Coordinates of C-alpha atoms and ligand atoms in Angstrom, one line a residue:
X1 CA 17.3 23.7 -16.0
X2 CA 17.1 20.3 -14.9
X3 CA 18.8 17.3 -16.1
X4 CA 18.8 14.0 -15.5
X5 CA 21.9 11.8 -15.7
X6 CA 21.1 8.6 -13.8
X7 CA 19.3 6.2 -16.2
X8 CA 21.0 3.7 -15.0
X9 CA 19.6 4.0 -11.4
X10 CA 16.4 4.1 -13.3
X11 CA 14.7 5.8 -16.1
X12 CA 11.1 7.7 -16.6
X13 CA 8.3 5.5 -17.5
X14 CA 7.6 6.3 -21.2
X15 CA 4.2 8.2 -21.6
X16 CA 2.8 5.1 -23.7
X17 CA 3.7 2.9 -20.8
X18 CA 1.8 4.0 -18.7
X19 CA -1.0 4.8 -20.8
X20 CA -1.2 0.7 -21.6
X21 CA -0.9 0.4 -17.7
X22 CA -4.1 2.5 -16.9
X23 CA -6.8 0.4 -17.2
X24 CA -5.7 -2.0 -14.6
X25 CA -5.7 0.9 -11.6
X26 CA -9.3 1.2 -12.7
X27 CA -11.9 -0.7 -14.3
X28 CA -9.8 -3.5 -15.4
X29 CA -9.0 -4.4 -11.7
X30 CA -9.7 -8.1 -11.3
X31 CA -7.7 -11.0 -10.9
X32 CA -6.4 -12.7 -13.3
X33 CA -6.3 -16.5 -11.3
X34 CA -9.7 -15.7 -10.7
X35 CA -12.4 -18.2 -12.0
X36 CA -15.0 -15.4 -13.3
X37 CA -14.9 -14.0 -16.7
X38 CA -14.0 -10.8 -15.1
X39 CA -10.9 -11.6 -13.6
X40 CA -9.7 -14.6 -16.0
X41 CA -10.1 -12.5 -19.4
X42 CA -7.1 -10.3 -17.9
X43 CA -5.5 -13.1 -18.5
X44 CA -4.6 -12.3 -22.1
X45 CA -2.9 -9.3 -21.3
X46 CA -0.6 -10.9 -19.1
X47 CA 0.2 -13.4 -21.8
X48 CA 0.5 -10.7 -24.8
X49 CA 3.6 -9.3 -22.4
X50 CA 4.8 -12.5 -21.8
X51 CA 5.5 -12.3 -25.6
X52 CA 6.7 -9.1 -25.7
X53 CA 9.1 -9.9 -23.3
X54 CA 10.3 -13.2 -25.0
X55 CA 10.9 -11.5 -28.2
X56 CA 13.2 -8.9 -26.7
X57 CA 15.3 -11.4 -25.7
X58 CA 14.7 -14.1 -28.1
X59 CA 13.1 -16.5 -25.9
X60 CA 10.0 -18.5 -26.2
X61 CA 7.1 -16.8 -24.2
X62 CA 7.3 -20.3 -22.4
X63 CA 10.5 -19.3 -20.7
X64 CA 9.8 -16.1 -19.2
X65 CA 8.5 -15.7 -15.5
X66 CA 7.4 -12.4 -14.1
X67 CA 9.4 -11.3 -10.7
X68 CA 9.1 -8.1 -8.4
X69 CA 12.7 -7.2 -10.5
X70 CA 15.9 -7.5 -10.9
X71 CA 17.0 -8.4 -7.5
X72 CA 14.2 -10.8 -7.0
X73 CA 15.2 -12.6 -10.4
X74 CA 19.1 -12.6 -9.4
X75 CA 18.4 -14.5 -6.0
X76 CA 15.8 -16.8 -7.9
X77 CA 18.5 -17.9 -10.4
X78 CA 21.5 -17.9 -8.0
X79 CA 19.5 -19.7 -4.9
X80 CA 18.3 -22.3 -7.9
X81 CA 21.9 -22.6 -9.3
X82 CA 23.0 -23.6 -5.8
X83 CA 20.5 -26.1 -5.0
X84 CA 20.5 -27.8 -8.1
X85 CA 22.8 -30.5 -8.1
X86 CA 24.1 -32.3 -4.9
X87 CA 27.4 -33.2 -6.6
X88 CA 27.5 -29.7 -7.8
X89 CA 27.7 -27.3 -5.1
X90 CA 30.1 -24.5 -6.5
X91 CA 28.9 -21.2 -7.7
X92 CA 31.0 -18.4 -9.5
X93 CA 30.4 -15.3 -10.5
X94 CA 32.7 -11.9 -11.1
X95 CA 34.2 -9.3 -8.7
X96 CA 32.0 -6.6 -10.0
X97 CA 28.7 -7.8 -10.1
X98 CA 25.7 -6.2 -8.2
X99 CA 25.0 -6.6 -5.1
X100 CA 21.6 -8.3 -5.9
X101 CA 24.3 -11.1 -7.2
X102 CA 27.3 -10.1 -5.2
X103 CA 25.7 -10.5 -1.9
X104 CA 23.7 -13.2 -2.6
X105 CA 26.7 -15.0 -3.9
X106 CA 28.4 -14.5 -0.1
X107 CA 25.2 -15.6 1.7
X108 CA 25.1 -18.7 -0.3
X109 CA 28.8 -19.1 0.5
X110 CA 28.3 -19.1 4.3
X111 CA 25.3 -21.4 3.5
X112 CA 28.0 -24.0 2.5
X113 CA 28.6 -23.3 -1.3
X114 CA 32.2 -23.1 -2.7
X115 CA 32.6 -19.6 -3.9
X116 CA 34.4 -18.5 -6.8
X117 CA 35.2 -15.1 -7.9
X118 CA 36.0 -13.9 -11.8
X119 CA 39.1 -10.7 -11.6
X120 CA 38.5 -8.5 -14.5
X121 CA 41.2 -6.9 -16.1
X122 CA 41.9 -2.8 -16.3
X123 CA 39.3 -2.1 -19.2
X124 CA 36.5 -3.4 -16.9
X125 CA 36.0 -6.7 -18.8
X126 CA 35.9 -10.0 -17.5
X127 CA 39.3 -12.0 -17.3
X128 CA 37.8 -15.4 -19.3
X129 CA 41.4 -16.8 -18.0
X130 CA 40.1 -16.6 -14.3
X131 CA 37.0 -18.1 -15.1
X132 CA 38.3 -21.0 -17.2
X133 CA 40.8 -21.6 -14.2
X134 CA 37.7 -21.3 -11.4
X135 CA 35.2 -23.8 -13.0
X136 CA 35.2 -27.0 -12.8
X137 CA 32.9 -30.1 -12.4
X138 CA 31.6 -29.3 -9.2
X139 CA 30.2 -26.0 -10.4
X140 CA 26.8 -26.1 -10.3
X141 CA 26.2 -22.3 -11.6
X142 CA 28.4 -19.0 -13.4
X143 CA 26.5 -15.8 -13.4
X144 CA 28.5 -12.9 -15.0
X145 CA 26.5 -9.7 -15.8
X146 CA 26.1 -8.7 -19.5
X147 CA 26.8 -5.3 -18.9
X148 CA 28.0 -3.2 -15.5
X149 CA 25.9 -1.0 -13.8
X150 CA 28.8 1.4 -12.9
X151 CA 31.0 1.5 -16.1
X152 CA 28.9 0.2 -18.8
X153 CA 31.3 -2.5 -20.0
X154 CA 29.8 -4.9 -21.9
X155 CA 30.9 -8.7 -20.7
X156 CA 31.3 -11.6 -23.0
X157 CA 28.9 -13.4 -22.2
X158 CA 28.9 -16.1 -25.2
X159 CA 32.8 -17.3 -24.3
X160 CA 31.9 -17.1 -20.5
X161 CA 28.8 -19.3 -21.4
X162 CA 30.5 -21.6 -23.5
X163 CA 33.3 -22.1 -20.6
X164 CA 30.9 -22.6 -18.5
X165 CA 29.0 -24.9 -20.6
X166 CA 32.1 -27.2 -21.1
X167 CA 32.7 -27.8 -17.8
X168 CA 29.0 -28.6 -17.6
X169 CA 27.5 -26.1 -15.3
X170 CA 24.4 -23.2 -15.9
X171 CA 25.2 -20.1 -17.0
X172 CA 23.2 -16.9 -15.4
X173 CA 23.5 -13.5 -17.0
X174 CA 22.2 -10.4 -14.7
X175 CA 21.2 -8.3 -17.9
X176 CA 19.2 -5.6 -16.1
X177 CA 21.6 -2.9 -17.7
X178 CA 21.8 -4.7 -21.3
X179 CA 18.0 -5.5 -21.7
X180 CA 16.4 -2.5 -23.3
X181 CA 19.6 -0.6 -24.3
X182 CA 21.9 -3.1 -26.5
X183 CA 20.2 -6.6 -28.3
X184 CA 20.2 -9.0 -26.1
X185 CA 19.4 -13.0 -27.6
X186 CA 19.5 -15.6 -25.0
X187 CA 19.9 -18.5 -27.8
X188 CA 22.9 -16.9 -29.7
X189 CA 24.3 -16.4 -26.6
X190 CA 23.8 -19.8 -25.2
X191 CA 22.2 -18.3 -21.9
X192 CA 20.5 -20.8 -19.5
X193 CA 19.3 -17.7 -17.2
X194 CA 18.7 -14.1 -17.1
X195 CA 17.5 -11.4 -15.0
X196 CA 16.0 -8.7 -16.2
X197 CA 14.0 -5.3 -15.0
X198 CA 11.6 -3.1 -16.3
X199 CA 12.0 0.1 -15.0
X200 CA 15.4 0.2 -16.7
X201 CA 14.3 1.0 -19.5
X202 CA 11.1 3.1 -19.4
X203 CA 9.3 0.4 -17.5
X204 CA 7.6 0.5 -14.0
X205 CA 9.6 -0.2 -10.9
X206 CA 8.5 -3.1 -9.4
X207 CA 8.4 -5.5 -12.0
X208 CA 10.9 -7.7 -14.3
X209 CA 11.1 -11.3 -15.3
X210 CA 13.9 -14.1 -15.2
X211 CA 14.2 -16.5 -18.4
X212 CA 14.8 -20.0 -18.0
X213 CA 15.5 -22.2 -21.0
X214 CA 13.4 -24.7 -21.9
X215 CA 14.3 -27.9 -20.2
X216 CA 15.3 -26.4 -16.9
X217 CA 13.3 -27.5 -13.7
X218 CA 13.7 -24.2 -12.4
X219 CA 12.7 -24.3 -8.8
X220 CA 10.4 -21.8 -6.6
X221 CA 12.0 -19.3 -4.8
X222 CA 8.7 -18.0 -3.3
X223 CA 6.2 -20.3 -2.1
X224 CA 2.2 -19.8 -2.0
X225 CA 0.0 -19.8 -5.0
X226 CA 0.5 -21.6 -8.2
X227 CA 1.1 -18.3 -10.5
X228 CA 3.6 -18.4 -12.9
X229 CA 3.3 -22.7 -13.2
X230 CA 3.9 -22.6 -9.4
X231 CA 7.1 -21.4 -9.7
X232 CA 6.4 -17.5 -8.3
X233 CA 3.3 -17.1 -6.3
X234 CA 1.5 -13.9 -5.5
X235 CA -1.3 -12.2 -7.3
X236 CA -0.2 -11.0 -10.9
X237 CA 1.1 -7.3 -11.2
X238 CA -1.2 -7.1 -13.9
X239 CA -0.8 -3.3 -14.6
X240 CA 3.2 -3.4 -13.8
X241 CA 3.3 -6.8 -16.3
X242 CA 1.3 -5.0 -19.0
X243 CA 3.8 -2.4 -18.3
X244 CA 7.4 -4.2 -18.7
X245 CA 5.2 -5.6 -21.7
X246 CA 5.1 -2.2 -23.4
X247 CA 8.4 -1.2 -22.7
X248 CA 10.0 -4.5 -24.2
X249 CA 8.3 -4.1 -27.4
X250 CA 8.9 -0.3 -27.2
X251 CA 12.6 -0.9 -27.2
X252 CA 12.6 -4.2 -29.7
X253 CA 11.2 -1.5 -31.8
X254 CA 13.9 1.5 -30.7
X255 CA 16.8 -0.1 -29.5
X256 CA 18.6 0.7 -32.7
X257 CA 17.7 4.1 -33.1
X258 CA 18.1 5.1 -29.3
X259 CA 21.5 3.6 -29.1
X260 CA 22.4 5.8 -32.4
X261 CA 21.1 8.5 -30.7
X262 CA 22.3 8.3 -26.8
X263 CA 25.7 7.1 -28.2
X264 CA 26.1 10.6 -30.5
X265 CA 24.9 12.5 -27.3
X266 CA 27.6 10.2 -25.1
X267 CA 30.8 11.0 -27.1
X268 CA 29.8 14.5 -27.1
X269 CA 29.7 14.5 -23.7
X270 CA 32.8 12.9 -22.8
X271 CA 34.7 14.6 -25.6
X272 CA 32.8 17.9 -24.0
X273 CA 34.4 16.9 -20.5
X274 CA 37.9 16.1 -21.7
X275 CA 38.5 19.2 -23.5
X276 CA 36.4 21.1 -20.0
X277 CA 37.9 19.9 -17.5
X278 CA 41.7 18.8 -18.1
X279 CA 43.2 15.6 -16.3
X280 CA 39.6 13.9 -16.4
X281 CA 39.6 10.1 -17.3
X282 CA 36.9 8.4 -18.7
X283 CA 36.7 4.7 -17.2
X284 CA 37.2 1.6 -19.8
X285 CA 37.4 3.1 -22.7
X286 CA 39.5 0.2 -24.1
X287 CA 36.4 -2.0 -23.5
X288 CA 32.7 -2.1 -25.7
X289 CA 30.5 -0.1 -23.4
X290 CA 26.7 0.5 -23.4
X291 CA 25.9 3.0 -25.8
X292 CA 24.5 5.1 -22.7
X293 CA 27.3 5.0 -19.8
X294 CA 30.3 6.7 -18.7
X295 CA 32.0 7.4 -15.7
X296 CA 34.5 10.0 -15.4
X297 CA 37.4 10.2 -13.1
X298 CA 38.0 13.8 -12.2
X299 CA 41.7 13.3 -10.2
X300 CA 42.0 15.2 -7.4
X301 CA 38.7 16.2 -6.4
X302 CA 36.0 14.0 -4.6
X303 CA 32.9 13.2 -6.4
X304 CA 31.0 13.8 -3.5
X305 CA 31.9 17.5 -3.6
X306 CA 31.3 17.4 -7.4
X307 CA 28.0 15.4 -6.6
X308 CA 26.8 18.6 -4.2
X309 CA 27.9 21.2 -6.3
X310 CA 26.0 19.5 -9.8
X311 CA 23.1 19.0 -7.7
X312 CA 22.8 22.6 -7.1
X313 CA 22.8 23.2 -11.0
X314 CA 20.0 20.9 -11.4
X315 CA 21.7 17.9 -12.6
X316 CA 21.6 14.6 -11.3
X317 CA 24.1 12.1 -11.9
X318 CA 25.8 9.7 -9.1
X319 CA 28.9 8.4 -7.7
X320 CA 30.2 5.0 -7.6
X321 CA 31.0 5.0 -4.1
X322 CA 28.7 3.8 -1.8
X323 CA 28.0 6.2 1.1
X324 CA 26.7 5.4 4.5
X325 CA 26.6 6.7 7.7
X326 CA 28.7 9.3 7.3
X327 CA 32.0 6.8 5.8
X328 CA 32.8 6.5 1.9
X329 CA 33.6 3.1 0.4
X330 CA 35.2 3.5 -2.7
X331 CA 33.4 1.7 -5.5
X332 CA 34.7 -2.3 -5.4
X333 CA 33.8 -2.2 -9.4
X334 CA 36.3 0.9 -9.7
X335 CA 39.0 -0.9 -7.6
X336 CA 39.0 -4.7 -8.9
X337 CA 40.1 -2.4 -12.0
X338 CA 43.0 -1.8 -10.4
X339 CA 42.0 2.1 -9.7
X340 CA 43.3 3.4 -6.7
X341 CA 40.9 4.3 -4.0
X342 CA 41.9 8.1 -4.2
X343 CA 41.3 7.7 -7.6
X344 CA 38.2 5.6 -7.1
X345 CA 36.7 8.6 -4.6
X346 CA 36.6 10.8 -7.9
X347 CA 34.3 8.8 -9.7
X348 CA 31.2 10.4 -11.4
X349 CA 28.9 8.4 -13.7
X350 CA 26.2 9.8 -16.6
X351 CA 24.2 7.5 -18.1
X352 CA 21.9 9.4 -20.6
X353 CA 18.2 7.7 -22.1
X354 CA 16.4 8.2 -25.0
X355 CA 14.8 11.4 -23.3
X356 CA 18.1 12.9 -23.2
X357 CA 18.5 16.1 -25.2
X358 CA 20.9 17.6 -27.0
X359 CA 20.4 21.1 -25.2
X360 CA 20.5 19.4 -21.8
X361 CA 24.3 17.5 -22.7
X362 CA 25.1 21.2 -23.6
X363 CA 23.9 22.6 -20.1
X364 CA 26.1 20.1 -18.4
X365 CA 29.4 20.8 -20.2
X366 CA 28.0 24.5 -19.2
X367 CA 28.1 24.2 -15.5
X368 CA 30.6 21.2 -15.2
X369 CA 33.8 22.6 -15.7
X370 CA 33.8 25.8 -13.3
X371 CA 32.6 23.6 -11.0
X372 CA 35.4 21.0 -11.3
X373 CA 37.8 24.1 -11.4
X374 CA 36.8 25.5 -8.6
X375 CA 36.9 22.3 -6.7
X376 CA 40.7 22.3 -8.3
X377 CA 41.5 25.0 -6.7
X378 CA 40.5 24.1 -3.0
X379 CA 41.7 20.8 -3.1
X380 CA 44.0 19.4 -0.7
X381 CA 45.5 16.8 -3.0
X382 CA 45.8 18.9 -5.9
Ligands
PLP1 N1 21.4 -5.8 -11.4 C1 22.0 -4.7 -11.9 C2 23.2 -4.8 -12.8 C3 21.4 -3.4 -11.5 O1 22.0 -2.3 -12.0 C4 20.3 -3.4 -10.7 C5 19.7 -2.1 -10.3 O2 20.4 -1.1 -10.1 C6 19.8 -4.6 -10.2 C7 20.4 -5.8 -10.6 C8 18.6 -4.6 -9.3 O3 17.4 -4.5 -10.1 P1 16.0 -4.0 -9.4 O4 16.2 -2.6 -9.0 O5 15.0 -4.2 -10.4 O6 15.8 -4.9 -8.2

């Protein structure tokens, strides 16, 4: 059997997706800047996901702007929030963000921007204390994620704005793991910016969008053309837009049902792995969490044996450690939780999708605990 456990990396493209997405790899193949009929009559398609977009999120169709994804969108709004205001150099963000926000956040820094980094506290969620204590008039931008990649803690994003919004800076929200799986509205949650990408949530890779509020003079972070009111040039995606089009209105219309659904499958799971495999931790559980996301500490033995092992059995899931050229970083998001790196180096995260099944959560709390006992039982720390 094979199952897979890594949504949050990225998710299939629903079949309906890509059926709306066909046309334009054929017949439907002009351009949509172009002045003919053939090429400017695609233009309605890429305003009908414009809308769909904006009404995931609660925003006006005005507000949205189509970007390669979520990394593009995250340097867009964080290289804007830098350059914004003269007298408002500083930027903050939080210790466990992406590295499309992390990094770009440090590179910025060297570049001559104040840097200031949120703590979170041992559920995951962001310490508002360290925030209110890092902001000040000088800040020109705050960009918190809604929810983390790794754990699946959902931030607060409306108290962070609103701090933020006092002290009279932008607020930024990397949402790529909220949009799609929990309801997301920028205005009830006072958001000035978001990032967001489609293939998240049963989108194509490739393609996302960033919001920006009415009223913001956003500024272009690629130069060329004059798509997207000059503010992202490049020929329209037109069949990955008409895509992230589908998938937003496919989730306005299933977000309540899937999160029902993967949440059921979710506790089974982790209540599945406690009971299996004794001494296993599930991270943040004092904190709200995507209805889709967990990540299990299983003490004592390294995920990356665990992550060879699973893979022979057909299911794929990941670690949170980052691993390159041969050396293992624990996971910084695991850490700034106060989790010890040992502890840290045991990490294994599920995240499930609305194509998860029943019988597959059954197959994994099949073949997961003889392989975590046998991993016991060899292990040097144990
Ligand atoms: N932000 C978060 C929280 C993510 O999880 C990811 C992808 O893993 C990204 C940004 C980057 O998105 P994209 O793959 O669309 O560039």
């Amino acid at each position: 059997m094979k199952v897979y456990l890594d949504n949050n990396a990225t998710t299939r493209m629903a079949p309906e997706v890509l059926d709306a997405m066909m046309p334009f790899f054929n017949d439907q193949y002009g351009n949509p800047s172009s002045f003919h009929t053939f090429g400017s009559n695609l233009m309605e398609y890429i305003e009908k996901a414009r809308q769909q977009v904006a009404d995931l999120i609660g925003a006006d169709p005005s507000e949205i702007f189509f970007t390669s994804g979520g990394t593009e969108s995250d340097n867009t709004a964080l290289f804007f929030g830098g350059e914004t205001d003269p007298e408002k150099p500083g930027l903050i963000t939080s210790v466990v963000e992406h590295p499309a926000v992390l990094k770009t956040a440090r590179y910025l820094e060297q570049a001559g921007h104040p840097l200031g980094l949120v703590k979170v506290n041992s559920s995951g969620s962001i310490d508002l204390d360290s925030l209110e204590d890092l902001v000040s008039g000088k800040t020109g931008l705050v960009s918190i994620m809604k929810a983390n990649n790794e754990t699946g803690v959902i931030m607060q994003i409306k108290e962070a704005a609103e701090i933020t919004h006092r002290a009279g800076a932008l607020f930024h929200t990397d949402a790529v793991q909220a949009v799609g799986k929990i309801p997301v509205d920028v205005k009830a949650e006072e958001i000035d910016l978001l990032s967001l990408s489609a293939h998240k949530f049963h989108g194509p890779k490739g393609i996302g969008a960033l919001y920006a509020r009415k009223g913001i003079k956003l500024k272009p972070f690629m130069h060329g053309g004059h798509q997207e009111k000059g503010m992202r040039s490049g020929t329209y995606n037109i069949a990955g837009i008409v895509g992230l089009g589908k998938a937003a209105e496919m989730a306005r219309n299933f977000i309540s049902e899937e999160a029902l659904i993967t949440s059921a499958l979710l506790e089974k799971l982790e209540s599945g792995i406690l009971k299996g495999c004794p001494g296993a931790v599930i991270v943040g559980t004092e904190a709200v969490r995507l209805p889709n996301t967990a990540t299990v500490l299983f003490i004592n033995v390294e995920s990356e044996a665990i992550l060879t092992l699973i893979d022979f059995a057909g299911i794929s899931v990941s670690s949170g450690s980052a691993c390159s050229t041969g050396s293992k970083d624990p996971s910084y998001v695991l850490t700034s939780m106060g989790i010890s790196v040992a502890d840290a180096n045991t990490a294994i995260r599920f995240s499930l999708s609305m194509y998860t099944s029943n019988e597959e959560i059954d197959y994994v709390l099949q073949e997961l605990p003889p392989i975590i006992e046998k991993l016991r039982k060899i292990s040097p720390y144990a």
